[in-house]
JSON list of C-alpha atoms in Angstrom, two decimals:
[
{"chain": "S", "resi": 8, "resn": "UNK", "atom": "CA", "xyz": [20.02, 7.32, -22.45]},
{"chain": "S", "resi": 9, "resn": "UNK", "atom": "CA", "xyz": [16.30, 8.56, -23.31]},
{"chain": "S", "resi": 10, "resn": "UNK", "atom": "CA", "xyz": [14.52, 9.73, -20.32]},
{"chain": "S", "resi": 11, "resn": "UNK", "atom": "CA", "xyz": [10.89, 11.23, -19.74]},
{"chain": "S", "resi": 12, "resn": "UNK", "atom": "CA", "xyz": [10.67, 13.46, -16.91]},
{"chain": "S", "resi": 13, "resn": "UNK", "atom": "CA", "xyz": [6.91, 14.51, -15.43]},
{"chain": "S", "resi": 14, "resn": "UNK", "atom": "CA", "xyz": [5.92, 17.24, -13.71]},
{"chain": "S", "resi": 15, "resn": "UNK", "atom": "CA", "xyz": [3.30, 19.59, -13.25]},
{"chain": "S", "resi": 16, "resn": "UNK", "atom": "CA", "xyz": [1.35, 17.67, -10.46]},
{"chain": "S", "resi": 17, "resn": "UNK", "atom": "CA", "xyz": [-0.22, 19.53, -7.29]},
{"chain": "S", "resi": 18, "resn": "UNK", "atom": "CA", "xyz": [-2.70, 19.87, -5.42]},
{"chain": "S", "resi": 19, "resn": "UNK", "atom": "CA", "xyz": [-6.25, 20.98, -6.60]},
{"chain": "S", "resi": 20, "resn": "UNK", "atom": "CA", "xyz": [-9.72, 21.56, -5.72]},
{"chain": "S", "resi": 21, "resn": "UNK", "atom": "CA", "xyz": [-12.26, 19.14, -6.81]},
{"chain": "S", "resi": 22, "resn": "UNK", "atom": "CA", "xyz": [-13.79, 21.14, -10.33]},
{"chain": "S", "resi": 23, "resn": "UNK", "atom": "CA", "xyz": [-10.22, 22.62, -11.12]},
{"chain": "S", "resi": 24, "resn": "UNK", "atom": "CA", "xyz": [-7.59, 21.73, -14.16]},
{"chain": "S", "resi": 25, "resn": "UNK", "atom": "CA", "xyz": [-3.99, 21.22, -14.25]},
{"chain": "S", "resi": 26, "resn": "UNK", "atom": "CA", "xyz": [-1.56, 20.49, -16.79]},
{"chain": "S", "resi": 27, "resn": "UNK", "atom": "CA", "xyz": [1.02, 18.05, -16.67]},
{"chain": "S", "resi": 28, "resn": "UNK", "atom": "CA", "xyz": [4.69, 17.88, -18.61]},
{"chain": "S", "resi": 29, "resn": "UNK", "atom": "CA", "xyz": [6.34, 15.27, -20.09]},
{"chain": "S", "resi": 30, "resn": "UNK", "atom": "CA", "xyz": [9.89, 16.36, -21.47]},
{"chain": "S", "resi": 31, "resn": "UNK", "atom": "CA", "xyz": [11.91, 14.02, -23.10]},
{"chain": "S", "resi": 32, "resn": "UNK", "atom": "CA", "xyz": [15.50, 14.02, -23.87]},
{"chain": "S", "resi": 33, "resn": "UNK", "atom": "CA", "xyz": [15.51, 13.19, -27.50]},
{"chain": "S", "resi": 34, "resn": "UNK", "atom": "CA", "xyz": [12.85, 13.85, -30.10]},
{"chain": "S", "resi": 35, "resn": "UNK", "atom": "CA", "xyz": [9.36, 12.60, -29.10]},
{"chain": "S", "resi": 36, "resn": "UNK", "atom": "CA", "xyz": [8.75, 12.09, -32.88]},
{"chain": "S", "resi": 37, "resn": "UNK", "atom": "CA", "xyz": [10.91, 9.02, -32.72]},
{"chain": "S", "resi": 38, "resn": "UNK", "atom": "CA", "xyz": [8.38, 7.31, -30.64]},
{"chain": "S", "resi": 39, "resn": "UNK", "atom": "CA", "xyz": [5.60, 5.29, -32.03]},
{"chain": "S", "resi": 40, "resn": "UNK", "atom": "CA", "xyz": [2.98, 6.39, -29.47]},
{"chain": "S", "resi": 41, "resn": "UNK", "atom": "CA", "xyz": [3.44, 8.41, -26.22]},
{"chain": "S", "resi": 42, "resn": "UNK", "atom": "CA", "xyz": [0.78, 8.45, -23.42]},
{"chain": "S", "resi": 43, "resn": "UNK", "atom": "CA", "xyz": [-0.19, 9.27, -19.89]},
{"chain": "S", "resi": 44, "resn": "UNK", "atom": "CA", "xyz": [-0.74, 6.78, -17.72]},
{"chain": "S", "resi": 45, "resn": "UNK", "atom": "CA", "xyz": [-1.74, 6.93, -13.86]},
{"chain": "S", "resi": 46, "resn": "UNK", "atom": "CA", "xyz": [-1.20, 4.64, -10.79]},
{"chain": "S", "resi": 47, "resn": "UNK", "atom": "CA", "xyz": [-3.91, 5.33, -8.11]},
{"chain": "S", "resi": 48, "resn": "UNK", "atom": "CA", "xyz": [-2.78, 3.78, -4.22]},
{"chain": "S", "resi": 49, "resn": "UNK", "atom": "CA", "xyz": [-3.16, 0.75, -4.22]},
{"chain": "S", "resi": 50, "resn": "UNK", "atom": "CA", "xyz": [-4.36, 0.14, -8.05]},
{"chain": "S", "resi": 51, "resn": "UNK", "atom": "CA", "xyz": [-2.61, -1.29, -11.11]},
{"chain": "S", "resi": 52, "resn": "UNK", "atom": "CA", "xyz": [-0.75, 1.68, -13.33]},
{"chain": "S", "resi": 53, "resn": "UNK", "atom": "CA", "xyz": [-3.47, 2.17, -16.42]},
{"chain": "S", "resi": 54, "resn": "UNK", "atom": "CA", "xyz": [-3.16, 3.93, -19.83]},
{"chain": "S", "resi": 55, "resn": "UNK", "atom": "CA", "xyz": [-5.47, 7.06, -19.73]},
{"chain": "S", "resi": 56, "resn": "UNK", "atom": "CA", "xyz": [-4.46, 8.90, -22.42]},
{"chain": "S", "resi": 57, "resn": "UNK", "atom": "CA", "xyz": [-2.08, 8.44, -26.02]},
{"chain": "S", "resi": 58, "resn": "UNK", "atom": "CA", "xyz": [-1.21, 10.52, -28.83]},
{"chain": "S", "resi": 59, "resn": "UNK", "atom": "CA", "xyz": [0.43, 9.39, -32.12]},
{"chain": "S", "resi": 60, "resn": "UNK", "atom": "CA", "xyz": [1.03, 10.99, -35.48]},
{"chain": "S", "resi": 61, "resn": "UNK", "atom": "CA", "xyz": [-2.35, 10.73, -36.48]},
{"chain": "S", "resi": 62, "resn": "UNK", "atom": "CA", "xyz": [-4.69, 10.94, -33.38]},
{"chain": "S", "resi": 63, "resn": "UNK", "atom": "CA", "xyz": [-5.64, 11.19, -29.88]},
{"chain": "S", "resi": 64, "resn": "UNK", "atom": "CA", "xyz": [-7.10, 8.66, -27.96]},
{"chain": "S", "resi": 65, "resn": "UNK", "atom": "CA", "xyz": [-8.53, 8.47, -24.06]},
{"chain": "S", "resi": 66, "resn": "UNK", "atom": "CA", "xyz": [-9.92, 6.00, -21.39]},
{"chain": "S", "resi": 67, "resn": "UNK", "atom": "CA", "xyz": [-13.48, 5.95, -21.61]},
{"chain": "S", "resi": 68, "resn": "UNK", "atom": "CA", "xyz": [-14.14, 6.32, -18.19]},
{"chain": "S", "resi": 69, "resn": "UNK", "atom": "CA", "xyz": [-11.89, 10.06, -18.35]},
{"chain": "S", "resi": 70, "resn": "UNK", "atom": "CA", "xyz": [-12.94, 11.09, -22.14]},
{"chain": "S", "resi": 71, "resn": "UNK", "atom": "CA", "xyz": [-14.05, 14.54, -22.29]},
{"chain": "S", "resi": 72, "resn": "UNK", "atom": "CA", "xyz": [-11.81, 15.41, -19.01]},
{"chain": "S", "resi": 73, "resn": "UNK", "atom": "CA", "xyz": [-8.75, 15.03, -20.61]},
{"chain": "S", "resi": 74, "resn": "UNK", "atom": "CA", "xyz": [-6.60, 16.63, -23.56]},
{"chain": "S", "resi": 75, "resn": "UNK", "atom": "CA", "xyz": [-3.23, 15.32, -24.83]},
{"chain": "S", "resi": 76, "resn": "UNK", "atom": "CA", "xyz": [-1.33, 17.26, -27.05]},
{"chain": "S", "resi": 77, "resn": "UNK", "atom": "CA", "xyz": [2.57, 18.01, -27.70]},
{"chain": "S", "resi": 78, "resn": "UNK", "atom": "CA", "xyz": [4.79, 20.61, -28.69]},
{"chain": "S", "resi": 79, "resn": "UNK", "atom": "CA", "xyz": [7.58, 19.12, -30.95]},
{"chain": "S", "resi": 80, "resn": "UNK", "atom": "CA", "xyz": [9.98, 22.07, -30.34]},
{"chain": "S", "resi": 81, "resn": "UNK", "atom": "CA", "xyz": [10.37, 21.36, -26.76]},
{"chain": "S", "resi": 82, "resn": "UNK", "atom": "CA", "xyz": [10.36, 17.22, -27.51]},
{"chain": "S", "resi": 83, "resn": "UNK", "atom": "CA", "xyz": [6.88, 17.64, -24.38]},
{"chain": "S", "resi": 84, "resn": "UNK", "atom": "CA", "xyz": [4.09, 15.91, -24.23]},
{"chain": "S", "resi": 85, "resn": "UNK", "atom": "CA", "xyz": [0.98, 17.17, -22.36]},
{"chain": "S", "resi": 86, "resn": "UNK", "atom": "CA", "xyz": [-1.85, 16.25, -20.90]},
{"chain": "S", "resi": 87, "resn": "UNK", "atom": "CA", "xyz": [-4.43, 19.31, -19.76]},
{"chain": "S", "resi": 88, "resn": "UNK", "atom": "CA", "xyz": [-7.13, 17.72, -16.94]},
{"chain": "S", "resi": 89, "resn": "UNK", "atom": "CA", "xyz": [-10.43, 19.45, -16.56]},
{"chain": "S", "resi": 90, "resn": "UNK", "atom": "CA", "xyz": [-13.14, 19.14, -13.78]},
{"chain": "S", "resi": 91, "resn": "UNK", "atom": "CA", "xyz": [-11.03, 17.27, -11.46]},
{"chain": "S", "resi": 92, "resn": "UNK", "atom": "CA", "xyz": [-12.43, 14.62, -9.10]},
{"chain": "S", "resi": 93, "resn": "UNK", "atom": "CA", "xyz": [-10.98, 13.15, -5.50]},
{"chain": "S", "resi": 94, "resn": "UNK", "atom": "CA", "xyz": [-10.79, 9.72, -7.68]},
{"chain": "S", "resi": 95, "resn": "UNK", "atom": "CA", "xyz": [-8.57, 11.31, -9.99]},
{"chain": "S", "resi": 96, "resn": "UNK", "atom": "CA", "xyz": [-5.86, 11.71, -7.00]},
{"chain": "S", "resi": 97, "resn": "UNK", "atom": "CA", "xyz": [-3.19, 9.34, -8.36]},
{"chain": "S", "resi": 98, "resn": "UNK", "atom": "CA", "xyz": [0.66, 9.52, -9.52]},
{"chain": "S", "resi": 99, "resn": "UNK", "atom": "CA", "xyz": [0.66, 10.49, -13.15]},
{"chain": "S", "resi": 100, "resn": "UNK", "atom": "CA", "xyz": [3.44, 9.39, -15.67]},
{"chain": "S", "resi": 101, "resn": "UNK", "atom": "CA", "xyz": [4.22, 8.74, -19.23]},
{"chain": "S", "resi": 102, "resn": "UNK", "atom": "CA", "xyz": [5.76, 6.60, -21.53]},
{"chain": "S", "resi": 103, "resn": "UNK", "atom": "CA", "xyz": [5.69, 4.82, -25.08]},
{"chain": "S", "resi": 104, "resn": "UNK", "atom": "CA", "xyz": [2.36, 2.93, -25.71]},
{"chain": "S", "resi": 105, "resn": "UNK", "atom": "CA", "xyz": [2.87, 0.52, -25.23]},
{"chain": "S", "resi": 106, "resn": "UNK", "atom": "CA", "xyz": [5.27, 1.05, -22.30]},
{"chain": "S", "resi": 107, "resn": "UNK", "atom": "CA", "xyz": [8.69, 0.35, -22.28]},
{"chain": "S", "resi": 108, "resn": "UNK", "atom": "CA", "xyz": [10.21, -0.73, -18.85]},
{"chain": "S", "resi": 109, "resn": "UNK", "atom": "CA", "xyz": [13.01, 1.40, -18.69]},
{"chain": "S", "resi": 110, "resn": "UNK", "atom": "CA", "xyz": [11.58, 4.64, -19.55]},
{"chain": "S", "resi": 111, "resn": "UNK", "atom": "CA", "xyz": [9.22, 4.72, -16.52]},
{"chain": "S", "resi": 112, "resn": "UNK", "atom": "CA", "xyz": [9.90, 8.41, -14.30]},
{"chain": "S", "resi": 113, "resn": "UNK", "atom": "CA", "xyz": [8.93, 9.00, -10.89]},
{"chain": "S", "resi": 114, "resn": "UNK", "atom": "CA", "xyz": [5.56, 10.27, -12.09]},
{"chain": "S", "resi": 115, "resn": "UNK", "atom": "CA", "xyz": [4.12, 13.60, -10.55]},
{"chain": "S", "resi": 116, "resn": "UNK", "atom": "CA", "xyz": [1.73, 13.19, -7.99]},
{"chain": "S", "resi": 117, "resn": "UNK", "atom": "CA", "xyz": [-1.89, 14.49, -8.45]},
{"chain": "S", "resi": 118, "resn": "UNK", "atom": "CA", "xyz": [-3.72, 15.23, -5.33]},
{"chain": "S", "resi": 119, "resn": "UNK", "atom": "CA", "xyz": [-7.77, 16.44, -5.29]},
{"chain": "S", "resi": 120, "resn": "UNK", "atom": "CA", "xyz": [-8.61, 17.58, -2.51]},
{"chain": "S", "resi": 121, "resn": "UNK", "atom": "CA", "xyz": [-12.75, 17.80, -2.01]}
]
């Protein structure tokens, strides 16, 4: 059964970075597209981030904030978050692009703390 697994949430100061994990359990190459997505209270989960083969691609709203890259060995997708805001306090996951319903984790929760 594939599985993605996040981590790498915390809690941060506003201005600060963190870098979240996505491992999955059989070669990410096999997926189409893989991407972050978030789920702030109270607020519909949204695509923020995606990488494919070919290219990168980001929510407007977060571009230039956000990097998503992978490392193929270790089958883990990243995604590196720069000058962090309180609105970016959310639960983070990933998952194909577009999503498959199975594959959804239990995210890592991103706190910002002002």
């Amino acid at each position: 059964q594939v599985r993605l697994v996040e981590s790498g949430g915390g809690l941060v100061q506003a201005g600060g970075s963190l870098r979240l994990s996505c491992k999955a359990s059989t070669n990410i190459f096999s997926f189409g597209a893989l991407g972050w997505y978030r789920q702030v209270q109270g607020k519909e989960r949204e695509l923020i981030a995606y990488i494919t083969m070919h290219d990168t691609n980001y929510v407007d709203s977060l571009k230039g904030r956000l990097s998503i890259s992978r490392n193929g060995a270790e089958n883990t997708v990243y995604l590196q978050m720069s000058s962090l805001k309180t609105e970016d306090t959310a639960v983070y996951y990933c998952n194909t692009r577009p999503h498959i319903r199975h594959l959804w984790g239990q995210g890592t929760q991103v706190t910002v703390s002002s």
